[in-house]
Coordinates of C-alpha atoms in Angstrom, one line a residue:
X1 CA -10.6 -234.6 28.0
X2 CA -7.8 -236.4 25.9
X3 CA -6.3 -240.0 27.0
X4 CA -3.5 -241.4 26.3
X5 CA -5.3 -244.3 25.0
X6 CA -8.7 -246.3 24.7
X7 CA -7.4 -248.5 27.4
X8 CA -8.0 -246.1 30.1
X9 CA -11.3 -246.4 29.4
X10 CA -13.0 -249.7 29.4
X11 CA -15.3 -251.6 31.0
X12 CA -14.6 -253.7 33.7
X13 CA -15.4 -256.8 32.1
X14 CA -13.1 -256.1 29.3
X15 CA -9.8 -255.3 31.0
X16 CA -10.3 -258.0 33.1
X17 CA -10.2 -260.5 30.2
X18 CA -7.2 -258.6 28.7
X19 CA -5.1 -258.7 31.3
X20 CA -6.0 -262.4 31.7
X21 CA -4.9 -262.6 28.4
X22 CA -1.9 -261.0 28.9
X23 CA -0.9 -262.5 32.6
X24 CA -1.1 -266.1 30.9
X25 CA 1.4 -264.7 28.2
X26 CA 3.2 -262.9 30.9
X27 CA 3.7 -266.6 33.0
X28 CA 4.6 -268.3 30.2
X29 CA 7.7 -265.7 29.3
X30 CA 8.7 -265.9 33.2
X31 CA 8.8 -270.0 33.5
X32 CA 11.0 -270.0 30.7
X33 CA 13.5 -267.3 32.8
X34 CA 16.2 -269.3 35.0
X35 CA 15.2 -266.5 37.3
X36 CA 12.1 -267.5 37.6
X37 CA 12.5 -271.0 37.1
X38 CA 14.2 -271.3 40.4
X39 CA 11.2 -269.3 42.3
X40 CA 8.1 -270.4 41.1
X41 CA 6.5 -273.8 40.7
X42 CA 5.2 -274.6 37.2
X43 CA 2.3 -276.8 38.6
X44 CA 1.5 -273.7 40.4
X45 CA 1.7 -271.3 37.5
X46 CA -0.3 -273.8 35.9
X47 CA -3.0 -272.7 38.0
X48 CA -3.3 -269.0 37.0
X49 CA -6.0 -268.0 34.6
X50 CA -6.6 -264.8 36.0
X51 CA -5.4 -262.0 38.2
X52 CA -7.7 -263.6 40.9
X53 CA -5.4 -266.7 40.7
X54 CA -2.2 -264.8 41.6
X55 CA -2.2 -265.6 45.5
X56 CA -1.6 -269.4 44.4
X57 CA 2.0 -267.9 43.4
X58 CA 5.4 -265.9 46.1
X59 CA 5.6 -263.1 46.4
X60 CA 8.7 -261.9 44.9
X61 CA 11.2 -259.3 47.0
X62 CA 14.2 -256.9 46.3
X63 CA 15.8 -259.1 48.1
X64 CA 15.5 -262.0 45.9
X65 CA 16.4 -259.7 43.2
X66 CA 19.9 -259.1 45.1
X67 CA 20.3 -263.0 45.7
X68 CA 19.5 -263.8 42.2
X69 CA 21.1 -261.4 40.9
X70 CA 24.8 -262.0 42.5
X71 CA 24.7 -266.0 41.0
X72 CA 23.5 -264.5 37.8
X73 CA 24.5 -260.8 36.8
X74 CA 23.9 -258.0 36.3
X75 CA 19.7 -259.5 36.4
X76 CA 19.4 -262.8 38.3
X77 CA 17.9 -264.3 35.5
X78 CA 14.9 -262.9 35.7
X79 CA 14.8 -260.6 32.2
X80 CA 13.6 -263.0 28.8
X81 CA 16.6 -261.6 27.1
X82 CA 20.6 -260.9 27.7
X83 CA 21.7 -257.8 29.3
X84 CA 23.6 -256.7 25.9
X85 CA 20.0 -256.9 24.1
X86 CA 18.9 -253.7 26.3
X87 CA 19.7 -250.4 25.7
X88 CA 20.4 -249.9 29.4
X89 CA 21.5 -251.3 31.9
X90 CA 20.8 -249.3 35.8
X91 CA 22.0 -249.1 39.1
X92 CA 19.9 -248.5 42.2
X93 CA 20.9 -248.6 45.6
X94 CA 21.4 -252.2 47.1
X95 CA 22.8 -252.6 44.5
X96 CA 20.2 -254.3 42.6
X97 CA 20.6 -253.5 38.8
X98 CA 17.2 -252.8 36.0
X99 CA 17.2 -253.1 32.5
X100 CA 16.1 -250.1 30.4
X101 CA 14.9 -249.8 26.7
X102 CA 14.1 -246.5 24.7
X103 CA 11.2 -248.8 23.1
X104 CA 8.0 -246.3 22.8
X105 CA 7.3 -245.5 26.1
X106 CA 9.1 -248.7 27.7
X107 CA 8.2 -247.4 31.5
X108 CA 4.6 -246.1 30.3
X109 CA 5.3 -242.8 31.6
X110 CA 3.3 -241.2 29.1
X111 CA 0.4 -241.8 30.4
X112 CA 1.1 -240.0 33.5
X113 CA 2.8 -236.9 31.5
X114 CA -0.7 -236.9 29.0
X115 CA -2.9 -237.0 32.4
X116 CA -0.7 -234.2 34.2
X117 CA -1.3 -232.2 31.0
X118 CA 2.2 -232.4 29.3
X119 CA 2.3 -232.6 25.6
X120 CA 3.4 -231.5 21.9
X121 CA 4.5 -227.8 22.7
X122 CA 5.7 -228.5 25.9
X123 CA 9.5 -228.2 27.4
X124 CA 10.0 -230.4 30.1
X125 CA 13.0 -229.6 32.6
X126 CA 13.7 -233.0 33.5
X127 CA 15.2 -233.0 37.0
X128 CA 15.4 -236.7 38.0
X129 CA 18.8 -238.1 37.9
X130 CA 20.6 -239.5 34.5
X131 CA 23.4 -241.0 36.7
X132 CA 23.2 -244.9 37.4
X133 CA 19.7 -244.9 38.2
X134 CA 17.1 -244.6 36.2
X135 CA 14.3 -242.2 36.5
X136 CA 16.0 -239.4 34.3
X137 CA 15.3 -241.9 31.3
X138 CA 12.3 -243.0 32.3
X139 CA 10.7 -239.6 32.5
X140 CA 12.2 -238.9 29.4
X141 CA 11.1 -241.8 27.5
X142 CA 7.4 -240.6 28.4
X143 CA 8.2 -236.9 27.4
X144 CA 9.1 -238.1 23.9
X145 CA 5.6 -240.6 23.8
X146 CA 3.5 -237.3 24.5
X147 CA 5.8 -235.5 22.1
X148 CA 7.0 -233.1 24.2
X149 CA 10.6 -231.6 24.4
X150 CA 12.8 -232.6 27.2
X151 CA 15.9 -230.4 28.7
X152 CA 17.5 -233.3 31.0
X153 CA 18.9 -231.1 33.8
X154 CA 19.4 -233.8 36.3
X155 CA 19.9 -232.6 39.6
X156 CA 21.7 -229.8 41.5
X157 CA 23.3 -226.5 40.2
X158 CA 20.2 -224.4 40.3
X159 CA 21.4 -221.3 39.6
X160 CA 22.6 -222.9 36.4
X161 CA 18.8 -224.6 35.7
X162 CA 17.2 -221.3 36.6
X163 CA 19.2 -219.8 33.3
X164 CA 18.7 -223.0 31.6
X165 CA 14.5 -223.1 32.3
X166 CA 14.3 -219.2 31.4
X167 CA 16.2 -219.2 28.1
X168 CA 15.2 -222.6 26.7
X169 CA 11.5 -221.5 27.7
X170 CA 10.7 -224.6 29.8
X171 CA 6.9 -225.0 30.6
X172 CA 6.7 -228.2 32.4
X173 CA 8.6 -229.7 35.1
X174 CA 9.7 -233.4 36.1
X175 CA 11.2 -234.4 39.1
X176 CA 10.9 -234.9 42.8
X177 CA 8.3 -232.9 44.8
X178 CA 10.4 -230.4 46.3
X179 CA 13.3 -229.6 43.9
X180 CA 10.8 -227.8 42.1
X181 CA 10.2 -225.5 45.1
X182 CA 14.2 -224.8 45.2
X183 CA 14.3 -224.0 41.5
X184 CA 11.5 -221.2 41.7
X185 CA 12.8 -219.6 45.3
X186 CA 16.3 -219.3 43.4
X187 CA 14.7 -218.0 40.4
X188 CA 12.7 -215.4 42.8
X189 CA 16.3 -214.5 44.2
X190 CA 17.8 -213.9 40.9
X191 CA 14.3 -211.8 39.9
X192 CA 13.6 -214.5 36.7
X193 CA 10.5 -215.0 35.8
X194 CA 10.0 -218.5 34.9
X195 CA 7.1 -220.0 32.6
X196 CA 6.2 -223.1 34.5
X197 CA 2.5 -224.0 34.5
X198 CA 2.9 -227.9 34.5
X199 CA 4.4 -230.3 37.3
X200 CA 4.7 -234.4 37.1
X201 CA 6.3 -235.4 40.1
X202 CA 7.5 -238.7 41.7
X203 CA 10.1 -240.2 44.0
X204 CA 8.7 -238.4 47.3
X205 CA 5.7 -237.1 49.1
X206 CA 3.8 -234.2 47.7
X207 CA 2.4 -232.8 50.5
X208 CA -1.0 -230.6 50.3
X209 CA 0.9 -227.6 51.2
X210 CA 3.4 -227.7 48.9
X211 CA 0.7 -228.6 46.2
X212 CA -0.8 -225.1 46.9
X213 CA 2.4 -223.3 46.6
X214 CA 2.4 -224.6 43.6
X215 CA -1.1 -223.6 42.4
X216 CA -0.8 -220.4 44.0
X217 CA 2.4 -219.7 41.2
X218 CA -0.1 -221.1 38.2
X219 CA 1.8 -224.4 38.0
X220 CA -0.6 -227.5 38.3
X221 CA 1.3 -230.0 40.1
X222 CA 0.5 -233.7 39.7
X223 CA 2.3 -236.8 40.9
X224 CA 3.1 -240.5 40.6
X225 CA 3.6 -243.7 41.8
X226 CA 6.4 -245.4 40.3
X227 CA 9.6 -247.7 41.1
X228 CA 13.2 -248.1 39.0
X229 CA 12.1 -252.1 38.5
X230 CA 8.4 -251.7 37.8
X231 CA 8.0 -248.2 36.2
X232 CA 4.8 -246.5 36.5
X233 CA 2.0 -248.6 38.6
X234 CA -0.3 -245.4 39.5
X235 CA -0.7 -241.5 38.9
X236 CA -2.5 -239.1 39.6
X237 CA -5.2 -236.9 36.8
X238 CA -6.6 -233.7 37.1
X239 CA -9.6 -234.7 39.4
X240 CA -6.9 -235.8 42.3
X241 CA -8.8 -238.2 43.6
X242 CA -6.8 -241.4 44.2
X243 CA -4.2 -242.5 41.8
X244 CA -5.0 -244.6 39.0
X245 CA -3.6 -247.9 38.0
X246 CA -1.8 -247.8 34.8
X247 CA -3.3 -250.0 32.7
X248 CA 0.3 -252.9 31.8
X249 CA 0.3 -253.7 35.4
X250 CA -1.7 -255.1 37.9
X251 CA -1.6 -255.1 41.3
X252 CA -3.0 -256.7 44.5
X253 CA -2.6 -254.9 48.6
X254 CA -2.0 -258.1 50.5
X255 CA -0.7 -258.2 54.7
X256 CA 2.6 -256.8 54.8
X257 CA 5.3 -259.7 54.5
X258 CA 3.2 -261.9 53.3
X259 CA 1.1 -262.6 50.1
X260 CA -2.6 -262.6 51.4
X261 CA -4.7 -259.9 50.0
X262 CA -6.8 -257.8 52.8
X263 CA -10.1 -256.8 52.6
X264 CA -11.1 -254.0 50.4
X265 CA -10.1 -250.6 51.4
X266 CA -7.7 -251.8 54.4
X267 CA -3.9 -250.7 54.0
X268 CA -1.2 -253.2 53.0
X269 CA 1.5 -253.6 50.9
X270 CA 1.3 -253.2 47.5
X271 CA 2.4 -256.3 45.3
X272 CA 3.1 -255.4 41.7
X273 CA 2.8 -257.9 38.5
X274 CA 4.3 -255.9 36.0
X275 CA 2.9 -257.2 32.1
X276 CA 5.9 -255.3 30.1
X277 CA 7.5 -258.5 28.5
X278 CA 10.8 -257.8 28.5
X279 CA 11.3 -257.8 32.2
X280 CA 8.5 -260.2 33.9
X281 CA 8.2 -259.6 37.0
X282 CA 5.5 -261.6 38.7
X283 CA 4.1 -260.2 42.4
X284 CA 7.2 -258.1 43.1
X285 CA 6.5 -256.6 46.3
X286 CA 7.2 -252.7 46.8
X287 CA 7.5 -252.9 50.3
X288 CA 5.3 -249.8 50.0
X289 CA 1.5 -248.9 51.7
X290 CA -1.8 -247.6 50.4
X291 CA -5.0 -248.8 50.0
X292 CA -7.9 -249.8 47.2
X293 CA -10.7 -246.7 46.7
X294 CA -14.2 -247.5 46.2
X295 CA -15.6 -246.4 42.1
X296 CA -13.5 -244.9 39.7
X297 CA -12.2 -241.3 39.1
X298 CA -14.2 -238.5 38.0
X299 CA -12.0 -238.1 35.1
X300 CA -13.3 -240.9 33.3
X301 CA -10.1 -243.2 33.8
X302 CA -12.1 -246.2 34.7
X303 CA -9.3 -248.4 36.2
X304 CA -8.8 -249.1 39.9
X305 CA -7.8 -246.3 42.2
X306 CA -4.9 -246.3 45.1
X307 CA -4.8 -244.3 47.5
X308 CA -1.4 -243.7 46.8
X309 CA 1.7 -243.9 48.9
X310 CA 1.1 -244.2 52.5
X311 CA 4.5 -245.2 53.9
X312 CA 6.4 -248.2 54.3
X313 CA 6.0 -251.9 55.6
X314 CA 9.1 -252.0 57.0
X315 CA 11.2 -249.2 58.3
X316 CA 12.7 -248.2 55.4
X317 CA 11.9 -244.2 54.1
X318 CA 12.3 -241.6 51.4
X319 CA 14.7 -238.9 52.0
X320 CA 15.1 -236.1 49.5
X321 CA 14.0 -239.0 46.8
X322 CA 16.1 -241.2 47.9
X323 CA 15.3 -244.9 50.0
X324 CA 16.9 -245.0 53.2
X325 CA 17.3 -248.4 54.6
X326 CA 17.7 -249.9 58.1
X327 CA 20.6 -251.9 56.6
X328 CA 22.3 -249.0 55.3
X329 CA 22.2 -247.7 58.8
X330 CA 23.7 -250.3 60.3
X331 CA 26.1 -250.6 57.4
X332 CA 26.9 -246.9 59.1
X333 CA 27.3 -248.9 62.8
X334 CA 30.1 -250.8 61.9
X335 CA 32.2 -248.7 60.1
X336 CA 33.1 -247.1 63.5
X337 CA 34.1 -249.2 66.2
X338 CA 33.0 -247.1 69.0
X339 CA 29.6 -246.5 67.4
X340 CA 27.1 -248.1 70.0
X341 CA 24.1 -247.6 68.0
X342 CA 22.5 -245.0 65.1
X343 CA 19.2 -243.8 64.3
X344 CA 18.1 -242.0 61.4
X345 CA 15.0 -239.0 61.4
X346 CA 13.1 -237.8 58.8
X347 CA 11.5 -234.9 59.2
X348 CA 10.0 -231.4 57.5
X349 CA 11.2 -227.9 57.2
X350 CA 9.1 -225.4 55.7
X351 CA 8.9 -227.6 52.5
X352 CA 11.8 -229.7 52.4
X353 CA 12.9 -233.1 53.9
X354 CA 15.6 -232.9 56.5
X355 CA 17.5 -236.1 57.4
X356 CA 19.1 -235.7 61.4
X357 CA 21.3 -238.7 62.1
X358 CA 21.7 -239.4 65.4
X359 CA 24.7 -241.6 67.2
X360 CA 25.2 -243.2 70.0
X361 CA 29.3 -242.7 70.6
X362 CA 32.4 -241.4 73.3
X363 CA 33.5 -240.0 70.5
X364 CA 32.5 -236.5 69.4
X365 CA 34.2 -236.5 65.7
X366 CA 31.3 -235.1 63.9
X367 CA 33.1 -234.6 61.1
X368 CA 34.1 -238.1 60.5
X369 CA 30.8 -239.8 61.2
X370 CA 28.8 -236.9 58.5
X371 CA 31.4 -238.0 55.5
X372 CA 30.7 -241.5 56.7
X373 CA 26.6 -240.8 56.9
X374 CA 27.4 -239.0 53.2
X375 CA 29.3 -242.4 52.2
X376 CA 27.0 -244.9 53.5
X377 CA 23.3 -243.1 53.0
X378 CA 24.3 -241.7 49.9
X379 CA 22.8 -238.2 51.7
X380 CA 23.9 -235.0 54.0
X381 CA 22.2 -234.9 57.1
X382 CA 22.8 -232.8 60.7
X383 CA 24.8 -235.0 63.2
X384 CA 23.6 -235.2 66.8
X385 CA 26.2 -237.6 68.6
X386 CA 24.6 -238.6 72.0
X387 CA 25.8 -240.5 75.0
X388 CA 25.4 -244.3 74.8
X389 CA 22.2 -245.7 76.1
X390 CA 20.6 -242.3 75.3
X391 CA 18.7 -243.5 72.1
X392 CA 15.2 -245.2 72.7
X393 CA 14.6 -248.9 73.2
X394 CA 11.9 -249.0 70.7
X395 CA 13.6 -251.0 67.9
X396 CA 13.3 -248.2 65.7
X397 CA 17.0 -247.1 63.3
X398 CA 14.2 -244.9 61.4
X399 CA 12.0 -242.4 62.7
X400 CA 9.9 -240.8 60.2
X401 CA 7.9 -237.8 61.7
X402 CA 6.5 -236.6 58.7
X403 CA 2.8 -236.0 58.6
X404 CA 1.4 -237.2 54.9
X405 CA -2.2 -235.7 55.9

């Protein structure tokens, strides 16, 4: 067994008094933020000696992010330096915007990539997207802490990857859950043979089926838990039990929509201090769901466990890797007059996500309202266009009918 570091394996008592360390260091940088300095009380902060001390403090959304950050681009004031001192500067849906840094390992990727087995000698086909947002680079940045190789093939044009994977002799893969699935079925039509034994995924649901197509190939397919703000909070190792808490962040499960921790083991939403000290952000909340595990992984990573993702506190969903929103649906509403209402599904096919959009409308221009669904969701979807009042009363503008069991 290799780690990434000697913090992945100590005691209890000892991380706990790091990150104490740390958190107070962490405050400090944030109260001196005008970002900050707007949301948090400094009598409050005051208070906070340890990570137990954190429910004294808000809890800190996206969309405070997107408030903050339209009086004070491109980061509301929250980062301890100017945008120009990055090295990047991203865009995620929203838009909210995250700085970026090619400092060692900035996201802390790397400890995922060591855990999922990637290293020195490896070629990672790097599938996450280099455009606007970030997760290309932040896969990458881990690639290069573990010393592997990276081919940054983005997304689409798999025919062209295929040729790209078999001639530059890639033996890992990075990217979301499925795409990997898409690459090897086109390699299998174009009778390549490809040499993939590794897999770090992220930005989606691995489901167990999916998994053991995987392992059935020879490729041993891990994931992780990560956001564009936050970078890695949790992945998986080779004992699959849980997902581990990286060891720069720390995080609490408290009742979705508020800031009160539950009770060991019960779901809620996971709230994310993040200790990288460039960018402080103090319980940001994911709007994500999982769940403490009892003891600690079999592997000898020592750190708290998550269950890992278990859907969303609100109604917003991952499609294909990307965040749908119910304001991006009704975004879709008004940009047709005679739009009554619109509701969005998420479901499976074999393997891969579909996205159905359906719409309450006299109208039957089908091709108008999927370039607007294109436009608006930033993703292709069938169009069902139903008579109005034929869509439930049930508050719901997503439906996600995925099983994650």
């Amino acid at each position: 067994m290799t780690y990434f570091d000697a913090l992945e394996t100590r005691s209890a008592d000892e991380r706990a008094a790091d990150q104490a360390s740390a958190l107070a260091a962490q405050i400090k940088r944030a109260v001196s933020a005008p970002g900050f300095t707007a949301h948090l009380s400094e009598t409050d902060t005051n208070k906070v000696v340890s990570s137990g001390d954190l429910p004294m403090l808000p809890v800190l959304r996206k969309s405070d992010l997107t408030r903050a950050q339209a009086e004070r681009p491109p980061f509301g004031g929250f980062t301890v330096k100017p945008a120009r001192h990055f090295h990047h500067v991203f865009q995620s849906p929203g838009p909210i915007y995250e700085p970026g840094s090619t400092d060692h390992d900035w996201w802390r990727m790397g400890r995922f990539l060591n855990a999922a087995g990637v290293g020195a000698g490896d070629i990672v086909q790097n599938c996450f997207g280099y455009h606007l947002t970030p997760a290309g680079m932040i896969f990458e940045n881990g690639a290069r802490a573990v010393g592997a190789a990276v081919l940054p093939a983005g997304t689409g044009q798999t025919e062209l990857q295929v040729t790209a994977a078999r001639d530059v002799g890639c033996t890992a893969y990075a990217g979301t859950p499925d795409y990997l699935k898409i690459i090897l079925d086109k390699a299998d039509e174009m009778g390549v043979s490809l040499n993939f034994s590794k897999a770090a995924v992220g930005g989606g649901a691995l489901f167990p089926s999916l998994r053991q197509e995987y392992a059935d190939r020879g490729i041993a397919c891990l994931q992780c838990y990560a956001t564009a703000d936050l970078g890695n909070i949790a992945y998986e190792s080779d004992a699959m039990e849980g997902m581990i808490i990286d060891e720069h962040v720390i995080v609490e499960i408290v009742t979705p929509g508020t800031g009160t921790p539950v009770a060991p083991g019960e779901v809620g939403e996971v709230v994310v201090t993040s200790l990288n000290p460039d960018y402080p952000l103090i319980r940001f909340a994911t709007g994500d769901l999982s769940a403490v595990m009892p003891g600690v992984s079999p592997c000898g990573r020592t750190n708290t466990r998550i269950k890992g993702w278990m859907g969303r506190a609100d109604q917003t969903t991952k499609i294909k890797g990307m965040f749908v929103r119910p304001e991006q649906v009704a975004a879709l509403v008004d940009k047709h007059d005679e739009i009554v209402k619109a509701r969005v599904i998420a479901a499976r096919q074999g393997e891969m996500d579909t996205m159905t959009v359906q719409i309450e409308s006299p109208s039957r221009d089908d091709i108008a309202y999927a370039k607007s669904v294109a436009e608006v969701l930033k993703l292709k979807g069938a169009i069902e266009v139903v008579a109005p009042g034929s869509l439930p009363k049930d508050g719901l503008v997503i439906e996600d009918q995925r099983v994650y069991e």
